[in-house]
Amino acid sequence: MASFSVLALIPGVSRSGAILTIMRFFGFQRQFSVEYSNLLSIPVIIGAMIFMIVNSSLDSSFGSLINFHTSIIFFLSFFFSIIFIYFLVMWVKRFSLFIFVVYRVSFGLWILLALI
C-alpha cells in the first residue's frame, strides 16, 4: 500500500487520499484505512523535517536553527494534528468517506472548467 503514496508526486494528488482510495479499493475498512494512512505519514514527515533542517543549516542567513517561534509552531502543529486525526477517525466510524469524494471530484471539475 505504501508504494501508492508515490502518486502524491502528481500535482493535486494527496498522499493520504491516494492510500485511502487504494485501501478502500482492496476492501479494507474505513477506520483501518485512515489509521494506516496516518501511520504511513510518519516517515514522510520525519524525512521532510530532516531535509528542512539540513538545508536550513547550510544557509548562513538562517540564524538560529531552532528558536522559540519554531518550537511553538512545531508543538501547536503537532497538537492540532492529533486532534484532527482523532476527529477524522471518529467521523469514519460513523459516516462514509463519500462526502470527501464528492468534494474532490466537484472541485476538480470546477477547476477544469475554469481552465477552459
mmCIF file of N, CA and C in Angstrom, residues 4-114:
data_model
loop_
_atom_site.group_PDB
_atom_site.id
_atom_site.type_symbol
_atom_site.label_atom_id
_atom_site.label_comp_id
_atom_site.label_asym_id
_atom_site.label_seq_id
_atom_site.Cartn_x
_atom_site.Cartn_y
_atom_site.Cartn_z
ATOM 1 N N PHE A 4 1.793 3.221 -3.179
ATOM 2 C CA PHE A 4 0.851 4.116 -3.832
ATOM 3 C C PHE A 4 0.997 5.553 -3.350
ATOM 4 N N SER A 5 1.757 5.771 -2.294
ATOM 5 C CA SER A 5 1.972 7.147 -1.830
ATOM 6 C C SER A 5 2.809 7.938 -2.827
ATOM 7 N N VAL A 6 3.480 7.256 -3.740
ATOM 8 C CA VAL A 6 4.257 7.948 -4.770
ATOM 9 C C VAL A 6 3.328 8.722 -5.712
ATOM 10 N N LEU A 7 2.042 8.376 -5.732
ATOM 11 C CA LEU A 7 1.085 9.122 -6.550
ATOM 12 C C LEU A 7 0.982 10.578 -6.110
ATOM 13 N N ALA A 8 1.415 10.862 -4.891
ATOM 14 C CA ALA A 8 1.373 12.234 -4.389
ATOM 15 C C ALA A 8 2.348 13.141 -5.137
ATOM 16 N N LEU A 9 3.235 12.569 -5.929
ATOM 17 C CA LEU A 9 4.121 13.387 -6.748
ATOM 18 C C LEU A 9 3.360 14.071 -7.877
ATOM 19 N N ILE A 10 2.186 13.556 -8.215
ATOM 20 C CA ILE A 10 1.339 14.174 -9.230
ATOM 21 C C ILE A 10 0.676 15.394 -8.588
ATOM 22 N N PRO A 11 0.768 16.549 -9.223
ATOM 23 C CA PRO A 11 0.163 17.749 -8.626
ATOM 24 C C PRO A 11 -1.337 17.561 -8.370
ATOM 25 N N GLY A 12 -1.760 17.907 -7.170
ATOM 26 C CA GLY A 12 -3.163 17.811 -6.799
ATOM 27 C C GLY A 12 -3.557 16.503 -6.150
ATOM 28 N N VAL A 13 -2.644 15.540 -6.111
ATOM 29 C CA VAL A 13 -2.955 14.245 -5.504
ATOM 30 C C VAL A 13 -2.426 14.242 -4.076
ATOM 31 N N SER A 14 -3.294 13.911 -3.164
ATOM 32 C CA SER A 14 -2.926 13.839 -1.753
ATOM 33 C C SER A 14 -2.347 12.464 -1.444
ATOM 34 N N ARG A 15 -1.280 12.429 -0.660
ATOM 35 C CA ARG A 15 -0.683 11.159 -0.281
ATOM 36 C C ARG A 15 -1.665 10.315 0.508
ATOM 37 N N SER A 16 -2.273 10.908 1.508
ATOM 38 C CA SER A 16 -3.217 10.140 2.319
ATOM 39 C C SER A 16 -4.454 9.777 1.515
ATOM 40 N N GLY A 17 -4.888 10.666 0.631
ATOM 41 C CA GLY A 17 -6.037 10.361 -0.223
ATOM 42 C C GLY A 17 -5.768 9.199 -1.155
ATOM 43 N N ALA A 18 -4.560 9.136 -1.712
ATOM 44 C CA ALA A 18 -4.212 8.025 -2.596
ATOM 45 C C ALA A 18 -4.187 6.709 -1.830
ATOM 46 N N ILE A 19 -3.626 6.719 -0.631
ATOM 47 C CA ILE A 19 -3.566 5.497 0.177
ATOM 48 C C ILE A 19 -4.961 5.083 0.626
ATOM 49 N N LEU A 20 -5.770 6.048 1.063
ATOM 50 C CA LEU A 20 -7.144 5.732 1.462
ATOM 51 C C LEU A 20 -7.928 5.125 0.303
ATOM 52 N N THR A 21 -7.790 5.714 -0.880
ATOM 53 C CA THR A 21 -8.522 5.229 -2.046
ATOM 54 C C THR A 21 -8.130 3.807 -2.393
ATOM 55 N N ILE A 22 -6.847 3.523 -2.426
ATOM 56 C CA ILE A 22 -6.409 2.187 -2.828
ATOM 57 C C ILE A 22 -6.752 1.153 -1.755
ATOM 58 N N MET A 23 -6.694 1.547 -0.493
ATOM 59 C CA MET A 23 -7.054 0.598 0.567
ATOM 60 C C MET A 23 -8.542 0.287 0.541
ATOM 61 N N ARG A 24 -9.368 1.292 0.294
ATOM 62 C CA ARG A 24 -10.803 1.039 0.180
ATOM 63 C C ARG A 24 -11.089 0.190 -1.053
ATOM 64 N N PHE A 25 -10.336 0.414 -2.137
ATOM 65 C CA PHE A 25 -10.498 -0.380 -3.356
ATOM 66 C C PHE A 25 -10.208 -1.855 -3.086
ATOM 67 N N PHE A 26 -9.211 -2.120 -2.241
ATOM 68 C CA PHE A 26 -8.856 -3.500 -1.906
ATOM 69 C C PHE A 26 -9.700 -4.074 -0.772
ATOM 70 N N GLY A 27 -10.679 -3.319 -0.280
ATOM 71 C CA GLY A 27 -11.638 -3.852 0.671
ATOM 72 C C GLY A 27 -11.325 -3.660 2.141
ATOM 73 N N PHE A 28 -10.368 -2.821 2.463
ATOM 74 C CA PHE A 28 -10.071 -2.556 3.871
ATOM 75 C C PHE A 28 -11.168 -1.682 4.474
ATOM 76 N N GLN A 29 -11.361 -1.798 5.783
ATOM 77 C CA GLN A 29 -12.361 -0.986 6.469
ATOM 78 C C GLN A 29 -11.921 0.475 6.514
ATOM 79 N N ARG A 30 -12.905 1.365 6.592
ATOM 80 C CA ARG A 30 -12.610 2.809 6.594
ATOM 81 C C ARG A 30 -11.699 3.206 7.743
ATOM 82 N N GLN A 31 -12.029 2.768 8.946
ATOM 83 C CA GLN A 31 -11.252 3.186 10.119
ATOM 84 C C GLN A 31 -9.808 2.712 10.016
ATOM 85 N N PHE A 32 -9.599 1.463 9.623
ATOM 86 C CA PHE A 32 -8.242 0.948 9.481
ATOM 87 C C PHE A 32 -7.488 1.714 8.397
ATOM 88 N N SER A 33 -8.178 2.045 7.306
ATOM 89 C CA SER A 33 -7.537 2.774 6.212
ATOM 90 C C SER A 33 -7.051 4.144 6.664
ATOM 91 N N VAL A 34 -7.874 4.842 7.443
ATOM 92 C CA VAL A 34 -7.487 6.169 7.935
ATOM 93 C C VAL A 34 -6.310 6.058 8.900
ATOM 94 N N GLU A 35 -6.382 5.106 9.817
ATOM 95 C CA GLU A 35 -5.296 4.942 10.789
ATOM 96 C C GLU A 35 -3.991 4.553 10.097
ATOM 97 N N TYR A 36 -4.061 3.644 9.130
ATOM 98 C CA TYR A 36 -2.865 3.200 8.412
ATOM 99 C C TYR A 36 -2.281 4.339 7.576
ATOM 100 N N SER A 37 -3.145 5.112 6.945
ATOM 101 C CA SER A 37 -2.685 6.241 6.146
ATOM 102 C C SER A 37 -1.936 7.253 7.007
ATOM 103 N N ASN A 38 -2.455 7.512 8.193
ATOM 104 C CA ASN A 38 -1.772 8.439 9.099
ATOM 105 C C ASN A 38 -0.481 7.849 9.638
ATOM 106 N N LEU A 39 -0.460 6.560 9.859
ATOM 107 C CA LEU A 39 0.760 5.899 10.315
ATOM 108 C C LEU A 39 1.849 5.980 9.247
ATOM 109 N N LEU A 40 1.452 5.842 7.980
ATOM 110 C CA LEU A 40 2.428 5.931 6.895
ATOM 111 C C LEU A 40 2.972 7.344 6.707
ATOM 112 N N SER A 41 2.312 8.332 7.286
ATOM 113 C CA SER A 41 2.801 9.704 7.139
ATOM 114 C C SER A 41 4.019 9.977 8.014
ATOM 115 N N ILE A 42 4.237 9.165 9.027
ATOM 116 C CA ILE A 42 5.337 9.419 9.965
ATOM 117 C C ILE A 42 6.701 9.441 9.270
ATOM 118 N N PRO A 43 7.072 8.427 8.454
ATOM 119 C CA PRO A 43 8.382 8.505 7.785
ATOM 120 C C PRO A 43 8.488 9.682 6.818
ATOM 121 N N VAL A 44 7.386 10.020 6.156
ATOM 122 C CA VAL A 44 7.401 11.145 5.218
ATOM 123 C C VAL A 44 7.642 12.456 5.962
ATOM 124 N N ILE A 45 6.967 12.629 7.079
ATOM 125 C CA ILE A 45 7.122 13.858 7.862
ATOM 126 C C ILE A 45 8.525 13.947 8.453
ATOM 127 N N ILE A 46 9.038 12.841 8.963
ATOM 128 C CA ILE A 46 10.398 12.837 9.520
ATOM 129 C C ILE A 46 11.420 13.138 8.430
ATOM 130 N N GLY A 47 11.241 12.541 7.257
ATOM 131 C CA GLY A 47 12.146 12.806 6.140
ATOM 132 C C GLY A 47 12.118 14.261 5.712
ATOM 133 N N ALA A 48 10.928 14.838 5.636
ATOM 134 C CA ALA A 48 10.807 16.250 5.263
ATOM 135 C C ALA A 48 11.439 17.148 6.315
ATOM 136 N N MET A 49 11.278 16.770 7.578
ATOM 137 C CA MET A 49 11.856 17.562 8.660
ATOM 138 C C MET A 49 13.391 17.509 8.605
ATOM 139 N N ILE A 50 13.949 16.334 8.383
ATOM 140 C CA ILE A 50 15.408 16.202 8.272
ATOM 141 C C ILE A 50 15.920 16.998 7.081
ATOM 142 N N PHE A 51 15.216 16.903 5.955
ATOM 143 C CA PHE A 51 15.601 17.647 4.757
ATOM 144 C C PHE A 51 15.598 19.151 5.029
ATOM 145 N N MET A 52 14.556 19.631 5.710
ATOM 146 C CA MET A 52 14.460 21.052 6.027
ATOM 147 C C MET A 52 15.589 21.484 6.963
ATOM 148 N N ILE A 53 15.880 20.673 7.967
ATOM 149 C CA ILE A 53 16.937 21.026 8.923
ATOM 150 C C ILE A 53 18.296 21.063 8.237
ATOM 151 N N VAL A 54 18.574 20.073 7.383
ATOM 152 C CA VAL A 54 19.863 20.033 6.680
ATOM 153 C C VAL A 54 19.990 21.229 5.744
ATOM 154 N N ASN A 55 18.950 21.508 4.966
ATOM 155 C CA ASN A 55 19.018 22.638 4.040
ATOM 156 C C ASN A 55 19.114 23.971 4.761
ATOM 157 N N SER A 56 18.386 24.129 5.853
ATOM 158 C CA SER A 56 18.422 25.409 6.553
ATOM 159 C C SER A 56 19.715 25.588 7.338
ATOM 160 N N SER A 57 20.338 24.492 7.756
ATOM 161 C CA SER A 57 21.605 24.633 8.473
ATOM 162 C C SER A 57 22.733 25.015 7.521
ATOM 163 N N LEU A 58 22.580 24.712 6.238
ATOM 164 C CA LEU A 58 23.580 25.106 5.257
ATOM 165 C C LEU A 58 23.437 26.574 4.868
ATOM 166 N N ASP A 59 22.270 27.144 5.127
ATOM 167 C CA ASP A 59 22.008 28.543 4.812
ATOM 168 C C ASP A 59 22.509 29.412 5.969
ATOM 169 N N SER A 60 23.523 30.214 5.704
ATOM 170 C CA SER A 60 24.129 31.008 6.778
ATOM 171 C C SER A 60 23.215 32.136 7.252
ATOM 172 N N SER A 61 22.261 32.540 6.442
ATOM 173 C CA SER A 61 21.373 33.631 6.843
ATOM 174 C C SER A 61 20.203 33.140 7.686
ATOM 175 N N PHE A 62 20.136 31.862 7.937
ATOM 176 C CA PHE A 62 19.002 31.293 8.675
ATOM 177 C C PHE A 62 19.014 31.703 10.137
ATOM 178 N N GLY A 63 20.154 31.947 10.692
ATOM 179 C CA GLY A 63 20.242 32.310 12.109
ATOM 180 C C GLY A 63 20.191 31.064 12.970
ATOM 181 N N SER A 64 19.577 31.178 14.114
ATOM 182 C CA SER A 64 19.479 30.003 14.990
ATOM 183 C C SER A 64 18.462 29.035 14.409
ATOM 184 N N LEU A 65 18.844 27.793 14.349
ATOM 185 C CA LEU A 65 18.024 26.775 13.683
ATOM 186 C C LEU A 65 16.721 26.537 14.423
ATOM 187 N N ILE A 66 16.807 26.298 15.690
ATOM 188 C CA ILE A 66 15.595 26.046 16.460
ATOM 189 C C ILE A 66 15.475 27.151 17.492
ATOM 190 N N ASN A 67 14.560 28.047 17.244
ATOM 191 C CA ASN A 67 14.340 29.135 18.180
ATOM 192 C C ASN A 67 12.965 28.977 18.826
ATOM 193 N N PHE A 68 12.580 29.946 19.590
ATOM 194 C CA PHE A 68 11.329 29.883 20.340
ATOM 195 C C PHE A 68 10.120 29.754 19.415
ATOM 196 N N HIS A 69 10.079 30.545 18.351
ATOM 197 C CA HIS A 69 8.930 30.527 17.447
ATOM 198 C C HIS A 69 8.805 29.191 16.717
ATOM 199 N N THR A 70 9.925 28.641 16.309
ATOM 200 C CA THR A 70 9.903 27.343 15.642
ATOM 201 C C THR A 70 9.363 26.270 16.573
ATOM 202 N N SER A 71 9.763 26.320 17.821
ATOM 203 C CA SER A 71 9.286 25.336 18.797
ATOM 204 C C SER A 71 7.787 25.461 19.021
ATOM 205 N N ILE A 72 7.300 26.684 19.155
ATOM 206 C CA ILE A 72 5.862 26.907 19.344
ATOM 207 C C ILE A 72 5.083 26.383 18.141
ATOM 208 N N ILE A 73 5.538 26.703 16.945
ATOM 209 C CA ILE A 73 4.862 26.251 15.730
ATOM 210 C C ILE A 73 4.857 24.733 15.656
ATOM 211 N N PHE A 74 5.976 24.110 15.978
ATOM 212 C CA PHE A 74 6.060 22.652 15.937
ATOM 213 C C PHE A 74 5.052 22.018 16.893
ATOM 214 N N PHE A 75 5.031 22.468 18.132
ATOM 215 C CA PHE A 75 4.144 21.851 19.124
ATOM 216 C C PHE A 75 2.668 22.134 18.843
ATOM 217 N N LEU A 76 2.344 23.335 18.385
ATOM 218 C CA LEU A 76 0.952 23.625 18.034
ATOM 219 C C LEU A 76 0.495 22.789 16.844
ATOM 220 N N SER A 77 1.351 22.656 15.863
ATOM 221 C CA SER A 77 1.002 21.853 14.698
ATOM 222 C C SER A 77 0.838 20.387 15.080
ATOM 223 N N PHE A 78 1.691 19.883 15.952
ATOM 224 C CA PHE A 78 1.564 18.504 16.435
ATOM 225 C C PHE A 78 0.257 18.324 17.204
ATOM 226 N N PHE A 79 -0.051 19.264 18.094
ATOM 227 C CA PHE A 79 -1.254 19.198 18.921
ATOM 228 C C PHE A 79 -2.521 19.185 18.062
ATOM 229 N N PHE A 80 -2.616 20.115 17.110
ATOM 230 C CA PHE A 80 -3.816 20.179 16.278
ATOM 231 C C PHE A 80 -3.893 19.016 15.295
ATOM 232 N N SER A 81 -2.770 18.465 14.894
ATOM 233 C CA SER A 81 -2.786 17.271 14.046
ATOM 234 C C SER A 81 -3.367 16.081 14.789
ATOM 235 N N ILE A 82 -2.987 15.917 16.041
ATOM 236 C CA ILE A 82 -3.530 14.822 16.856
ATOM 237 C C ILE A 82 -5.037 14.986 17.021
ATOM 238 N N ILE A 83 -5.484 16.206 17.272
ATOM 239 C CA ILE A 83 -6.923 16.463 17.412
ATOM 240 C C ILE A 83 -7.651 16.143 16.108
ATOM 241 N N PHE A 84 -7.096 16.590 14.980
ATOM 242 C CA PHE A 84 -7.733 16.331 13.694
ATOM 243 C C PHE A 84 -7.810 14.838 13.407
ATOM 244 N N ILE A 85 -6.736 14.111 13.667
ATOM 245 C CA ILE A 85 -6.736 12.667 13.415
ATOM 246 C C ILE A 85 -7.793 11.983 14.270
ATOM 247 N N TYR A 86 -7.917 12.403 15.522
ATOM 248 C CA TYR A 86 -8.936 11.830 16.404
ATOM 249 C C TYR A 86 -10.335 12.049 15.824
ATOM 250 N N PHE A 87 -10.632 13.289 15.412
ATOM 251 C CA PHE A 87 -11.961 13.576 14.866
ATOM 252 C C PHE A 87 -12.191 12.894 13.521
ATOM 253 N N LEU A 88 -11.148 12.746 12.720
ATOM 254 C CA LEU A 88 -11.298 12.038 11.447
ATOM 255 C C LEU A 88 -11.624 10.569 11.675
ATOM 256 N N VAL A 89 -10.945 9.941 12.629
ATOM 257 C CA VAL A 89 -11.240 8.536 12.947
ATOM 258 C C VAL A 89 -12.661 8.412 13.487
ATOM 259 N N MET A 90 -13.091 9.340 14.325
ATOM 260 C CA MET A 90 -14.473 9.319 14.830
ATOM 261 C C MET A 90 -15.471 9.493 13.687
ATOM 262 N N TRP A 91 -15.135 10.347 12.727
ATOM 263 C CA TRP A 91 -16.006 10.580 11.572
ATOM 264 C C TRP A 91 -16.178 9.299 10.766
ATOM 265 N N VAL A 92 -15.069 8.629 10.444
ATOM 266 C CA VAL A 92 -15.176 7.444 9.587
ATOM 267 C C VAL A 92 -15.781 6.255 10.319
ATOM 268 N N LYS A 93 -15.826 6.289 11.648
ATOM 269 C CA LYS A 93 -16.546 5.243 12.373
ATOM 270 C C LYS A 93 -18.045 5.362 12.125
ATOM 271 N N ARG A 94 -18.524 6.592 11.985
ATOM 272 C CA ARG A 94 -19.966 6.829 11.864
ATOM 273 C C ARG A 94 -20.432 7.060 10.435
ATOM 274 N N PHE A 95 -19.605 7.726 9.638
ATOM 275 C CA PHE A 95 -20.044 8.151 8.315
ATOM 276 C C PHE A 95 -19.096 7.623 7.244
ATOM 277 N N SER A 96 -19.549 7.723 6.016
ATOM 278 C CA SER A 96 -18.763 7.293 4.868
ATOM 279 C C SER A 96 -17.774 8.390 4.461
ATOM 280 N N LEU A 97 -16.817 8.017 3.668
ATOM 281 C CA LEU A 97 -15.880 8.983 3.100
ATOM 282 C C LEU A 97 -16.417 9.574 1.798
ATOM 283 N N PHE A 98 -17.648 9.223 1.444
ATOM 284 C CA PHE A 98 -18.232 9.645 0.171
ATOM 285 C C PHE A 98 -18.293 11.162 0.035
ATOM 286 N N ILE A 99 -18.530 11.870 1.112
ATOM 287 C CA ILE A 99 -18.606 13.331 1.053
ATOM 288 C C ILE A 99 -17.278 13.928 0.593
ATOM 289 N N PHE A 100 -16.160 13.304 0.962
ATOM 290 C CA PHE A 100 -14.848 13.774 0.518
ATOM 291 C C PHE A 100 -14.642 13.489 -0.967
ATOM 292 N N VAL A 101 -15.187 12.365 -1.433
ATOM 293 C CA VAL A 101 -15.108 12.028 -2.860
ATOM 294 C C VAL A 101 -15.885 13.057 -3.669
ATOM 295 N N VAL A 102 -17.092 13.370 -3.225
ATOM 296 C CA VAL A 102 -17.914 14.364 -3.921
ATOM 297 C C VAL A 102 -17.203 15.712 -3.948
ATOM 298 N N TYR A 103 -16.624 16.102 -2.826
ATOM 299 C CA TYR A 103 -15.905 17.377 -2.748
ATOM 300 C C TYR A 103 -14.738 17.407 -3.728
ATOM 301 N N ARG A 104 -13.908 16.371 -3.719
ATOM 302 C CA ARG A 104 -12.709 16.366 -4.569
ATOM 303 C C ARG A 104 -13.067 16.327 -6.051
ATOM 304 N N VAL A 105 -14.045 15.505 -6.421
ATOM 305 C CA VAL A 105 -14.424 15.403 -7.831
ATOM 306 C C VAL A 105 -15.068 16.706 -8.302
ATOM 307 N N SER A 106 -15.977 17.264 -7.516
ATOM 308 C CA SER A 106 -16.634 18.508 -7.935
ATOM 309 C C SER A 106 -15.637 19.666 -7.995
ATOM 310 N N PHE A 107 -14.727 19.738 -7.045
ATOM 311 C CA PHE A 107 -13.717 20.795 -7.064
ATOM 312 C C PHE A 107 -12.784 20.628 -8.262
ATOM 313 N N GLY A 108 -12.400 19.394 -8.562
ATOM 314 C CA GLY A 108 -11.553 19.130 -9.724
ATOM 315 C C GLY A 108 -12.238 19.498 -11.025
ATOM 316 N N LEU A 109 -13.526 19.157 -11.141
ATOM 317 C CA LEU A 109 -14.274 19.525 -12.345
ATOM 318 C C LEU A 109 -14.415 21.037 -12.465
ATOM 319 N N TRP A 110 -14.622 21.704 -11.335
ATOM 320 C CA TRP A 110 -14.733 23.155 -11.347
ATOM 321 C C TRP A 110 -13.434 23.789 -11.839
ATOM 322 N N ILE A 111 -12.313 23.273 -11.394
ATOM 323 C CA ILE A 111 -11.014 23.800 -11.838
ATOM 324 C C ILE A 111 -10.811 23.546 -13.324
ATOM 325 N N LEU A 112 -11.158 22.333 -13.781
ATOM 326 C CA LEU A 112 -11.017 22.031 -15.210
ATOM 327 C C LEU A 112 -11.891 22.947 -16.059
ATOM 328 N N LEU A 113 -13.113 23.193 -15.617
ATOM 329 C CA LEU A 113 -13.995 24.103 -16.357
ATOM 330 C C LEU A 113 -13.467 25.533 -16.335
ATOM 331 N N ALA A 114 -12.858 25.932 -15.248
ATOM 332 C CA ALA A 114 -12.299 27.281 -15.155
ATOM 333 C C ALA A 114 -11.108 27.452 -16.092
#
